[in-house]
Amino acid sequence: MNDLARVAGGGDIAHGADGTMLIPPPARERCLFGEVVRPRHPHAATLRRFDAEAARAVPDVVAVVARANFLAVVARSPAQAAAGAAALRPVWSEAGGRTEQRVPRRRRVVASHGDAASALAAASMQLEQDYRWPLAGIAPPAATAIADWRDGELRVWLPDSRPGALRAELAKLLGIAETAVALICWHDGADMADMAAMAAMADMADMADVSGAAARASVSHHAAADAALLAQAVGGPVRVRFDAAAFDDATGWITTRIASATTGGEPDGEAAAISAYQVTATAMPVQARPLASIQTGTPSAVSDVGGSDDAGLVPPYRIDHLEAVSADMAPTAAAIAINPLAGAVAQVFARESHLDEAAALAGVDPVALRLNHLQDERGAALVRQVARQAGWQAPAQRSVSRAASGDASAGVRRGRGFAYASVVDADGAQPTHSWAAWVADVEVDAFSGEVSVTRVTLGHDSAVSTSTPSPSSLPSPSPGRTQAAAPALEHDIAEATRQLTAQAPSFDRWATAADAATALPAAVGTLAPEVRVVGGLTTTAGLRGSAAATLPAAAAIANAIFDATGVRLREPPFSGERVRLALAGEHTEDAPARRKRQWLIAAGAAIAGLCATVMPWRSAIAPVAPPEPGFYSAATIERGRLVAAAGDCAVCHTAPNGAKNAGGLPLETPFGTIYSTNITPDVDTGIGNWSYAAFERAMREGVHRDGRRLYPAFPYTAFAKISEGDMRALYAYLMSAEPVHAPAPKTELAFPFNLRPLMAGWNLLFHRNEPFQPDPSRSVQWNRGAYLAEGLGHCSACHSPRNAFGAEKGGRAYLTGGEAEGWEAPALTSLSRAPIPWTEEDLFQYLRTGYSSRHGAAAGPMAPVVEELAQLPESDVRAIAHYVASFNAPPPDAATLDRQARVLEQRSATLARTMTGPADRLYQSACAVCHQSDQGVPMFGAKPSLALNTNLHGDKPDNVIQAVLKGIPAPSSNALGDMPSFADSFDDRQVAELVHYLRARFAPDKPAWQGVDEAVARIRGSASTGAKVVHGANGANGAHHGQ
Amino acid sequence: MSVPRPPSQLSLNVNRTERSVCADPATPLLYVLRNDLECNGPKYGCGLGQCGACTVLIDGVAARSCVVPVRAAVGHVVTTLEGLARGERLDPVQQAFIEEQAAQCGYCLNGMIMTAKALLSMHPDPTDEQIREALRFNLCRCGTHVEIVRAVKRAAVLLGQAGQQAEPR
């Protein structure tokens, strides 16, 4: 308890730097979970009313907490808390509005000496550029905090060690003394959960803070305040997650314009120097109070919170003529996730990028250029140390040695960049001076533009800023300490680089696994950079390390990308798409001529496209040697893997019990049986000798490498929409797979369909070879869903009707239902026959788990689609659900849906009492045990309701017959059991009787099905041809599966 | 169509013991229990989930192990007939079935006992009506239904006497 007292009374966040007194947070099982409900503009909104009773009625909800405009639910599990929060249905009114958003800027000269303006005007070598940095950090951050309230004392665990005014704010918020508040630095995540890990963390306490998560700093304060308020309300430990992504205004940019003049600049000229430097930064002021304090109307504990942040605007270099100007924007209503360090990060990025540009312009070594201007010996020593450790060479020398070693691989371009930062942080008890220097090595995939950071050499040093730091006090690196720090630091650097190289939100962005998981999963480890640490990692009292270590990250990576490709990126993120576009346009000259030429090219392409489409025979594309292993970057191959999963390649290109993607699966079409081909990189039987051009032509135009036309059973009509980046990545993925020698059976259709050249005419009529165009009037999520569903996912290939030529009908018929492999593919639009309308959430559950309790299980050809979708991140599956849901009328609310479901169940239960006879006995003996939730004992998993089943309400009996005869293998992501096949226990007459019974009992408002007998015979016949064997359905025959 | 799944190493908790098996994750749990783990209490009856002879408890809830793929049991607690007795001491439900002589051929008894066990964990003192409803999907072709209902009643009494909750694990 002594320790606790020290923590509570101490001046800073308890850290356990001595490794003994770290207090672990309450175990997850002991915690309650809080869900705070906020409007999208929480600063400006007033809470009008909410339904507390409805929230309390949700099982496991412990409390509803409302204070002024703060509203939250506490429950025993996160899911129940979310359910309770949803039940609150609060009504907010937005006061004030956005009247004062556009206030004129205020210019303030932060530093000035010499005469920068005239020096610039006089200079012969001048460079002026704008750099932009997103205010909220690159990805909207999120944080989890735990608060425990006991005996009038508050303990808060939060992933941050920079308390700032947080302690005072929390004390004010809870109406207690500051000494009753204990703040404990803690990082969420499975690996940190146990005591051993906590102890290890104590050892690297100073490093844990480097936490690339400077971005987490402000959100962790919001989370901490939310948790504190709720812990006090319920009198026990409460866990709260705060996610800035939920708010609109977490955007905004700092724009920095830098003009400089360089003198000297002879090749190898040591004398090159910046003679004048003028910087103007435009930004919004930082707001640092926790939202809970603002929403409860708690007066501010600190008089001067936030304010404009000029941190880092003045360069740490000695320059003769200098001017630094800060121009403020008026604060917008909510700048929720503004990172207090954003100002410094933006300035370091702008300055260090600019110096690299100036050095490249003058043809000098960027490190030497900086050293020429570094007046601070401790910083200069760190720079030298990092450069030495990284084996830094001037770019000119490096290109020579690279050429000599034959490193100039066409596929992957490598480069390295340097950046340096030196900041004084006045946030803690004592101002701290931090230095950081980075050398980043990158690999850029020349085709996809994908950037991966392969290695980071980092030096970091800090000292309590008293007067001038003594130059001799640079501590030597301590190996033991560096070892202990490595995991946390690697995590931070991996996170920083991942965010920096992430794609801007766009329809073809693939979320990495790390986006979804809280901790970095093992899979990403292969892509994480190798990290080498040099320099002193000093522990100072008060502030332990700082986020300063990751300050140079962005500029170092941008400079490395420039070194690798000659492409200069002046705003993050450094996405593959941006790099690729810049690389594609790198040979263009002045703009007007280029535009004209582009227009001509476009017109030419259109004409060529037209000709190509009509020409019945296409020329072969010359075979090429398959790419060497290691030709593509790991990031590109990983992206390609997701593309392939979304495109369901393996579903059709894998035969039962065959090797993946080796082809040979028979596909029954109305025109005959088509066999899928081998798409492994085998030279003889696969696509091993296909160039990218040949691959792309096949994917977009349906033409084999040898010029032969492909049948549209291969949905190139949809694949034409795939973006260039995804197409490249898919090619990289397929070509990097293990080649399998497997000749596919020959497709032989009856005349006239065996005449492949006829497909040219078909294409002219029915195929538009156009990439996906996002609809700017729709959200990013909708466009993402549309891209996945229309292009890669080719939903309409099955779910749209086809005309007599086998072409999909578009327009109003789009997604109105079709068929696939003897199954009916139901309408996905408002023409759906589902007795209860599909909601976005139901669609998501169905696509993610293969089962929706209000509709049924994914079966037949849809089952493997769900299995492939399981590889995609959740956000993508949600996007598809969002897109498909947009074709339906907005569904009624959850209560109405539940009522509808009850009415349907009741109706069939009533009917059951009067329905007797042989079919009823069949149902009772074969079906009821798993489908009647009101009979027998509860069973493990769910009892899927037939009264709500979409297929029983459909226009055709086919899917019901398919399910009865062939069974449904259990969805792999669900606890449902298999539905067994009844083909061997029921004859055709029994199946038909049962199907009629099911229809009459569970869809009494629908007409009886016609032609059931024929359908049963047909479907049983198709099952025996073995063209499609539903995996797992044979298990019911009693034969023991081989093991 | 489905990409063939190679056999994989699966970890199962069966009768309070962690067991590891190598199997296609889609294999019915029943096959793994009987063939790999030598738990022959659950019987292969119809293979269609209809008769109930294969019933086991998963997390204390009845499950037809012939239609549950083994992967669905990973991470859950499986109890078979073998797992009811503690050492030499039979479970009260087993004891009651013996005392009431509720078996003729005995093939259905595994399912009857396991389902009764699941029932008693929810309703420690069931009515005749509740017992019949609970066992309606467990088929017995010998016709010992009357004895079986009596056995379940007696099991409820024994459980009450033992003063112990019907604890399925």
PDB file of N, CA and C in Angstrom, chain A residues 7-78:
ATOM      1  N   VAL A   7       2.343   6.269  -5.559  1.00  0.00           N
ATOM      2  CA  VAL A   7       1.781   6.497  -6.882  1.00  0.00           C
ATOM      3  C   VAL A   7       0.777   7.630  -6.842  1.00  0.00           C
ATOM      4  N   ALA A   8      -0.088   7.527  -5.845  1.00  0.00           N
ATOM      5  CA  ALA A   8      -1.165   8.509  -5.797  1.00  0.00           C
ATOM      6  C   ALA A   8      -0.625   9.903  -5.562  1.00  0.00           C
ATOM      7  N   GLY A   9       0.389  10.000  -4.740  1.00  0.00           N
ATOM      8  CA  GLY A   9       0.868  11.327  -4.406  1.00  0.00           C
ATOM      9  C   GLY A   9       1.924  11.835  -5.365  1.00  0.00           C
ATOM     10  N   GLY A  10       2.462  10.955  -6.170  1.00  0.00           N
ATOM     11  CA  GLY A  10       3.575  11.331  -7.028  1.00  0.00           C
ATOM     12  C   GLY A  10       3.184  12.390  -8.038  1.00  0.00           C
ATOM     13  N   GLY A  11       4.175  12.947  -8.645  1.00  0.00           N
ATOM     14  CA  GLY A  11       3.889  14.030  -9.576  1.00  0.00           C
ATOM     15  C   GLY A  11       3.631  13.541 -10.980  1.00  0.00           C
ATOM     16  N   ASP A  12       3.767  12.237 -11.185  1.00  0.00           N
ATOM     17  CA  ASP A  12       3.696  11.786 -12.565  1.00  0.00           C
ATOM     18  C   ASP A  12       2.986  10.450 -12.642  1.00  0.00           C
ATOM     19  N   ILE A  13       2.880   9.943 -13.819  1.00  0.00           N
ATOM     20  CA  ILE A  13       2.251   8.637 -13.978  1.00  0.00           C
ATOM     21  C   ILE A  13       3.162   7.571 -13.405  1.00  0.00           C
ATOM     22  N   ALA A  14       2.564   6.686 -12.630  1.00  0.00           N
ATOM     23  CA  ALA A  14       3.365   5.637 -12.009  1.00  0.00           C
ATOM     24  C   ALA A  14       3.876   4.700 -13.075  1.00  0.00           C
ATOM     25  N   HIS A  15       5.101   4.385 -12.984  1.00  0.00           N
ATOM     26  CA  HIS A  15       5.695   3.619 -14.042  1.00  0.00           C
ATOM     27  C   HIS A  15       6.391   2.383 -13.594  1.00  0.00           C
ATOM     28  N   GLY A  16       6.811   2.396 -12.366  1.00  0.00           N
ATOM     29  CA  GLY A  16       7.567   1.252 -11.902  1.00  0.00           C
ATOM     30  C   GLY A  16       8.905   1.184 -12.594  1.00  0.00           C
ATOM     31  N   ALA A  17       9.562   2.296 -12.692  1.00  0.00           N
ATOM     32  CA  ALA A  17      10.845   2.281 -13.374  1.00  0.00           C
ATOM     33  C   ALA A  17      11.835   1.401 -12.638  1.00  0.00           C
ATOM     34  N   ASP A  18      11.635   1.247 -11.341  1.00  0.00           N
ATOM     35  CA  ASP A  18      12.523   0.367 -10.603  1.00  0.00           C
ATOM     36  C   ASP A  18      12.070  -1.086 -10.714  1.00  0.00           C
ATOM     37  N   GLY A  19      11.003  -1.313 -11.446  1.00  0.00           N
ATOM     38  CA  GLY A  19      10.599  -2.678 -11.758  1.00  0.00           C
ATOM     39  C   GLY A  19       9.892  -3.374 -10.624  1.00  0.00           C
ATOM     40  N   THR A  20       9.517  -2.697  -9.558  1.00  0.00           N
ATOM     41  CA  THR A  20       8.942  -3.408  -8.422  1.00  0.00           C
ATOM     42  C   THR A  20       7.512  -2.990  -8.124  1.00  0.00           C
ATOM     43  N   MET A  21       7.139  -1.796  -8.489  1.00  0.00           N
ATOM     44  CA  MET A  21       5.886  -1.308  -7.917  1.00  0.00           C
ATOM     45  C   MET A  21       4.786  -1.093  -8.950  1.00  0.00           C
ATOM     46  N   LEU A  22       4.935  -1.762 -10.070  1.00  0.00           N
ATOM     47  CA  LEU A  22       3.907  -1.573 -11.074  1.00  0.00           C
ATOM     48  C   LEU A  22       2.627  -2.261 -10.622  1.00  0.00           C
ATOM     49  N   ILE A  23       1.512  -1.586 -10.701  1.00  0.00           N
ATOM     50  CA  ILE A  23       0.258  -2.172 -10.248  1.00  0.00           C
ATOM     51  C   ILE A  23      -0.484  -2.707 -11.466  1.00  0.00           C
ATOM     52  N   PRO A  24      -0.771  -4.000 -11.496  1.00  0.00           N
ATOM     53  CA  PRO A  24      -1.496  -4.514 -12.660  1.00  0.00           C
ATOM     54  C   PRO A  24      -2.950  -4.081 -12.597  1.00  0.00           C
ATOM     55  N   PRO A  25      -3.578  -3.918 -13.739  1.00  0.00           N
ATOM     56  CA  PRO A  25      -4.993  -3.539 -13.736  1.00  0.00           C
ATOM     57  C   PRO A  25      -5.839  -4.730 -13.296  1.00  0.00           C
ATOM     58  N   PRO A  26      -7.066  -4.490 -12.890  1.00  0.00           N
ATOM     59  CA  PRO A  26      -7.952  -5.600 -12.531  1.00  0.00           C
ATOM     60  C   PRO A  26      -8.099  -6.546 -13.717  1.00  0.00           C
ATOM     61  N   ALA A  27      -8.227  -7.835 -13.432  1.00  0.00           N
ATOM     62  CA  ALA A  27      -8.366  -8.813 -14.504  1.00  0.00           C
ATOM     63  C   ALA A  27      -9.626  -8.519 -15.309  1.00  0.00           C
ATOM     64  N   ARG A  28      -9.565  -8.901 -16.552  1.00  0.00           N
ATOM     65  CA  ARG A  28     -10.665  -8.620 -17.459  1.00  0.00           C
ATOM     66  C   ARG A  28     -11.993  -9.172 -16.925  1.00  0.00           C
ATOM     67  N   GLU A  29     -11.934 -10.366 -16.305  1.00  0.00           N
ATOM     68  CA  GLU A  29     -13.181 -10.980 -15.825  1.00  0.00           C
ATOM     69  C   GLU A  29     -13.802 -10.152 -14.700  1.00  0.00           C
ATOM     70  N   ARG A  30     -12.955  -9.412 -13.984  1.00  0.00           N
ATOM     71  CA  ARG A  30     -13.482  -8.633 -12.876  1.00  0.00           C
ATOM     72  C   ARG A  30     -14.034  -7.293 -13.336  1.00  0.00           C
ATOM     73  N   CYS A  31     -13.719  -6.901 -14.543  1.00  0.00           N
ATOM     74  CA  CYS A  31     -14.096  -5.569 -15.003  1.00  0.00           C
ATOM     75  C   CYS A  31     -15.516  -5.536 -15.547  1.00  0.00           C
ATOM     76  N   LEU A  32     -16.135  -4.390 -15.370  1.00  0.00           N
ATOM     77  CA  LEU A  32     -17.337  -4.092 -16.126  1.00  0.00           C
ATOM     78  C   LEU A  32     -16.891  -3.339 -17.385  1.00  0.00           C
ATOM     79  N   PHE A  33     -17.795  -3.231 -18.333  1.00  0.00           N
ATOM     80  CA  PHE A  33     -17.424  -2.605 -19.595  1.00  0.00           C
ATOM     81  C   PHE A  33     -18.346  -1.422 -19.863  1.00  0.00           C
ATOM     82  N   GLY A  34     -17.747  -0.297 -20.169  1.00  0.00           N
ATOM     83  CA  GLY A  34     -18.524   0.905 -20.415  1.00  0.00           C
ATOM     84  C   GLY A  34     -18.604   1.212 -21.902  1.00  0.00           C
ATOM     85  N   GLU A  35     -19.749   1.680 -22.318  1.00  0.00           N
ATOM     86  CA  GLU A  35     -19.913   2.135 -23.708  1.00  0.00           C
ATOM     87  C   GLU A  35     -20.502   3.540 -23.631  1.00  0.00           C
ATOM     88  N   VAL A  36     -19.735   4.517 -24.079  1.00  0.00           N
ATOM     89  CA  VAL A  36     -20.194   5.894 -24.024  1.00  0.00           C
ATOM     90  C   VAL A  36     -20.880   6.222 -25.346  1.00  0.00           C
ATOM     91  N   VAL A  37     -22.013   6.889 -25.240  1.00  0.00           N
ATOM     92  CA  VAL A  37     -22.786   7.227 -26.439  1.00  0.00           C
ATOM     93  C   VAL A  37     -22.562   8.692 -26.751  1.00  0.00           C
ATOM     94  N   ARG A  38     -22.079   8.949 -27.965  1.00  0.00           N
ATOM     95  CA  ARG A  38     -21.800  10.343 -28.319  1.00  0.00           C
ATOM     96  C   ARG A  38     -22.314  10.651 -29.704  1.00  0.00           C
ATOM     97  N   PRO A  39     -22.767  11.884 -29.906  1.00  0.00           N
ATOM     98  CA  PRO A  39     -23.102  12.295 -31.265  1.00  0.00           C
ATOM     99  C   PRO A  39     -21.808  12.538 -32.037  1.00  0.00           C
ATOM    100  N   ARG A  40     -21.927  12.785 -33.319  1.00  0.00           N
ATOM    101  CA  ARG A  40     -20.724  12.939 -34.117  1.00  0.00           C
ATOM    102  C   ARG A  40     -20.025  14.279 -33.849  1.00  0.00           C
ATOM    103  N   HIS A  41     -20.752  15.234 -33.269  1.00  0.00           N
ATOM    104  CA  HIS A  41     -20.114  16.507 -32.906  1.00  0.00           C
ATOM    105  C   HIS A  41     -20.312  16.737 -31.413  1.00  0.00           C
ATOM    106  N   PRO A  42     -19.612  16.025 -30.575  1.00  0.00           N
ATOM    107  CA  PRO A  42     -19.927  16.034 -29.144  1.00  0.00           C
ATOM    108  C   PRO A  42     -19.713  17.376 -28.457  1.00  0.00           C
ATOM    109  N   HIS A  43     -18.856  18.226 -29.007  1.00  0.00           N
ATOM    110  CA  HIS A  43     -18.624  19.500 -28.332  1.00  0.00           C
ATOM    111  C   HIS A  43     -19.853  20.382 -28.384  1.00  0.00           C
ATOM    112  N   ALA A  44     -20.573  20.268 -29.469  1.00  0.00           N
ATOM    113  CA  ALA A  44     -21.619  21.243 -29.732  1.00  0.00           C
ATOM    114  C   ALA A  44     -23.019  20.710 -29.436  1.00  0.00           C
ATOM    115  N   ALA A  45     -23.151  19.423 -29.098  1.00  0.00           N
ATOM    116  CA  ALA A  45     -24.485  18.834 -29.019  1.00  0.00           C
ATOM    117  C   ALA A  45     -25.023  18.822 -27.598  1.00  0.00           C
ATOM    118  N   THR A  46     -26.328  18.986 -27.498  1.00  0.00           N
ATOM    119  CA  THR A  46     -27.006  18.910 -26.203  1.00  0.00           C
ATOM    120  C   THR A  46     -27.887  17.663 -26.200  1.00  0.00           C
ATOM    121  N   LEU A  47     -27.851  16.937 -25.077  1.00  0.00           N
ATOM    122  CA  LEU A  47     -28.642  15.711 -24.964  1.00  0.00           C
ATOM    123  C   LEU A  47     -30.068  16.096 -24.606  1.00  0.00           C
ATOM    124  N   ARG A  48     -31.024  15.706 -25.448  1.00  0.00           N
ATOM    125  CA  ARG A  48     -32.426  16.048 -25.210  1.00  0.00           C
ATOM    126  C   ARG A  48     -33.135  14.955 -24.426  1.00  0.00           C
ATOM    127  N   ARG A  49     -33.108  13.740 -24.913  1.00  0.00           N
ATOM    128  CA  ARG A  49     -33.772  12.642 -24.195  1.00  0.00           C
ATOM    129  C   ARG A  49     -33.165  11.313 -24.624  1.00  0.00           C
ATOM    130  N   PHE A  50     -33.433  10.279 -23.838  1.00  0.00           N
ATOM    131  CA  PHE A  50     -32.962   8.932 -24.154  1.00  0.00           C
ATOM    132  C   PHE A  50     -33.825   7.937 -23.400  1.00  0.00           C
ATOM    133  N   ASP A  51     -33.744   6.667 -23.799  1.00  0.00           N
ATOM    134  CA  ASP A  51     -34.624   5.646 -23.237  1.00  0.00           C
ATOM    135  C   ASP A  51     -33.820   4.768 -22.270  1.00  0.00           C
ATOM    136  N   ALA A  52     -33.733   5.223 -21.025  1.00  0.00           N
ATOM    137  CA  ALA A  52     -32.925   4.488 -20.043  1.00  0.00           C
ATOM    138  C   ALA A  52     -33.537   3.128 -19.752  1.00  0.00           C
ATOM    139  N   GLU A  53     -34.871   3.045 -19.753  1.00  0.00           N
ATOM    140  CA  GLU A  53     -35.531   1.779 -19.424  1.00  0.00           C
ATOM    141  C   GLU A  53     -35.172   0.695 -20.427  1.00  0.00           C
ATOM    142  N   ALA A  54     -35.189   1.083 -21.702  1.00  0.00           N
ATOM    143  CA  ALA A  54     -34.870   0.099 -22.744  1.00  0.00           C
ATOM    144  C   ALA A  54     -33.460  -0.436 -22.556  1.00  0.00           C
ATOM    145  N   ALA A  55     -32.539   0.447 -22.181  1.00  0.00           N
ATOM    146  CA  ALA A  55     -31.156   0.007 -21.998  1.00  0.00           C
ATOM    147  C   ALA A  55     -31.041  -0.900 -20.785  1.00  0.00           C
ATOM    148  N   ARG A  56     -31.765  -0.551 -19.708  1.00  0.00           N
ATOM    149  CA  ARG A  56     -31.680  -1.388 -18.507  1.00  0.00           C
ATOM    150  C   ARG A  56     -32.304  -2.745 -18.739  1.00  0.00           C
ATOM    151  N   ALA A  57     -33.231  -2.824 -19.700  1.00  0.00           N
ATOM    152  CA  ALA A  57     -33.884  -4.105 -19.979  1.00  0.00           C
ATOM    153  C   ALA A  57     -32.944  -5.075 -20.689  1.00  0.00           C
ATOM    154  N   VAL A  58     -31.855  -4.557 -21.259  1.00  0.00           N
ATOM    155  CA  VAL A  58     -30.907  -5.444 -21.940  1.00  0.00           C
ATOM    156  C   VAL A  58     -30.199  -6.290 -20.878  1.00  0.00           C
ATOM    157  N   PRO A  59     -30.109  -7.610 -21.102  1.00  0.00           N
ATOM    158  CA  PRO A  59     -29.488  -8.460 -20.089  1.00  0.00           C
ATOM    159  C   PRO A  59     -28.066  -8.005 -19.778  1.00  0.00           C
ATOM    160  N   ASP A  60     -27.678  -8.125 -18.532  1.00  0.00           N
ATOM    161  CA  ASP A  60     -26.315  -7.849 -18.097  1.00  0.00           C
ATOM    162  C   ASP A  60     -25.937  -6.374 -18.125  1.00  0.00           C
ATOM    163  N   VAL A  61     -26.894  -5.506 -18.369  1.00  0.00           N
ATOM    164  CA  VAL A  61     -26.592  -4.077 -18.242  1.00  0.00           C
ATOM    165  C   VAL A  61     -26.667  -3.715 -16.760  1.00  0.00           C
ATOM    166  N   VAL A  62     -25.610  -3.092 -16.252  1.00  0.00           N
ATOM    167  CA  VAL A  62     -25.513  -2.806 -14.832  1.00  0.00           C
ATOM    168  C   VAL A  62     -26.032  -1.399 -14.513  1.00  0.00           C
ATOM    169  N   ALA A  63     -25.698  -0.449 -15.368  1.00  0.00           N
ATOM    170  CA  ALA A  63     -26.099   0.918 -15.053  1.00  0.00           C
ATOM    171  C   ALA A  63     -26.173   1.756 -16.321  1.00  0.00           C
ATOM    172  N   VAL A  64     -27.032   2.756 -16.268  1.00  0.00           N
ATOM    173  CA  VAL A  64     -27.062   3.787 -17.303  1.00  0.00           C
ATOM    174  C   VAL A  64     -26.595   5.066 -16.610  1.00  0.00           C
ATOM    175  N   VAL A  65     -25.557   5.667 -17.127  1.00  0.00           N
ATOM    176  CA  VAL A  65     -24.979   6.842 -16.484  1.00  0.00           C
ATOM    177  C   VAL A  65     -25.224   8.062 -17.365  1.00  0.00           C
ATOM    178  N   ALA A  66     -25.886   9.055 -16.828  1.00  0.00           N
ATOM    179  CA  ALA A  66     -26.119  10.285 -17.581  1.00  0.00           C
ATOM    180  C   ALA A  66     -25.764  11.467 -16.707  1.00  0.00           C
ATOM    181  N   ARG A  67     -24.886  12.316 -17.227  1.00  0.00           N
ATOM    182  CA  ARG A  67     -24.544  13.544 -16.508  1.00  0.00           C
ATOM    183  C   ARG A  67     -24.436  14.649 -17.523  1.00  0.00           C
ATOM    184  N   ALA A  68     -25.331  15.626 -17.426  1.00  0.00           N
ATOM    185  CA  ALA A  68     -25.395  16.705 -18.413  1.00  0.00           C
ATOM    186  C   ALA A  68     -25.452  16.081 -19.807  1.00  0.00           C
ATOM    187  N   ASN A  69     -24.454  16.308 -20.657  1.00  0.00           N
ATOM    188  CA  ASN A  69     -24.499  15.758 -22.004  1.00  0.00           C
ATOM    189  C   ASN A  69     -23.702  14.463 -22.144  1.00  0.00           C
ATOM    190  N   PHE A  70     -23.267  13.920 -21.014  1.00  0.00           N
ATOM    191  CA  PHE A  70     -22.506  12.671 -21.040  1.00  0.00           C
ATOM    192  C   PHE A  70     -23.476  11.521 -20.808  1.00  0.00           C
ATOM    193  N   LEU A  71     -23.394  10.500 -21.663  1.00  0.00           N
ATOM    194  CA  LEU A  71     -24.342   9.397 -21.585  1.00  0.00           C
ATOM    195  C   LEU A  71     -23.599   8.094 -21.843  1.00  0.00           C
ATOM    196  N   ALA A  72     -23.809   7.105 -20.950  1.00  0.00           N
ATOM    197  CA  ALA A  72     -23.086   5.853 -21.123  1.00  0.00           C
ATOM    198  C   ALA A  72     -23.850   4.700 -20.495  1.00  0.00           C
ATOM    199  N   VAL A  73     -23.463   3.487 -20.912  1.00  0.00           N
ATOM    200  CA  VAL A  73     -24.038   2.261 -20.367  1.00  0.00           C
ATOM    201  C   VAL A  73     -22.890   1.419 -19.831  1.00  0.00           C
ATOM    202  N   VAL A  74     -23.083   0.826 -18.654  1.00  0.00           N
ATOM    203  CA  VAL A  74     -22.088  -0.094 -18.109  1.00  0.00           C
ATOM    204  C   VAL A  74     -22.726  -1.483 -18.069  1.00  0.00           C
ATOM    205  N   ALA A  75     -21.972  -2.486 -18.569  1.00  0.00           N
ATOM    206  CA  ALA A  75     -22.527  -3.837 -18.618  1.00  0.00           C
ATOM    207  C   ALA A  75     -21.434  -4.843 -18.328  1.00  0.00           C
ATOM    208  N   ARG A  76     -21.824  -6.128 -18.238  1.00  0.00           N
ATOM    209  CA  ARG A  76     -20.853  -7.151 -17.866  1.00  0.00           C
ATOM    210  C   ARG A  76     -19.992  -7.599 -19.038  1.00  0.00           C
ATOM    211  N   SER A  77     -20.382  -7.275 -20.262  1.00  0.00           N
ATOM    212  CA  SER A  77     -19.536  -7.635 -21.397  1.00  0.00           C
ATOM    213  C   SER A  77     -19.589  -6.490 -22.403  1.00  0.00           C
ATOM    214  N   PRO A  78     -18.551  -6.378 -23.233  1.00  0.00           N
ATOM    215  CA  PRO A  78     -18.559  -5.283 -24.225  1.00  0.00           C
ATOM    216  C   PRO A  78     -19.769  -5.367 -25.142  1.00  0.00           C
TER     217      PRO A  78
END
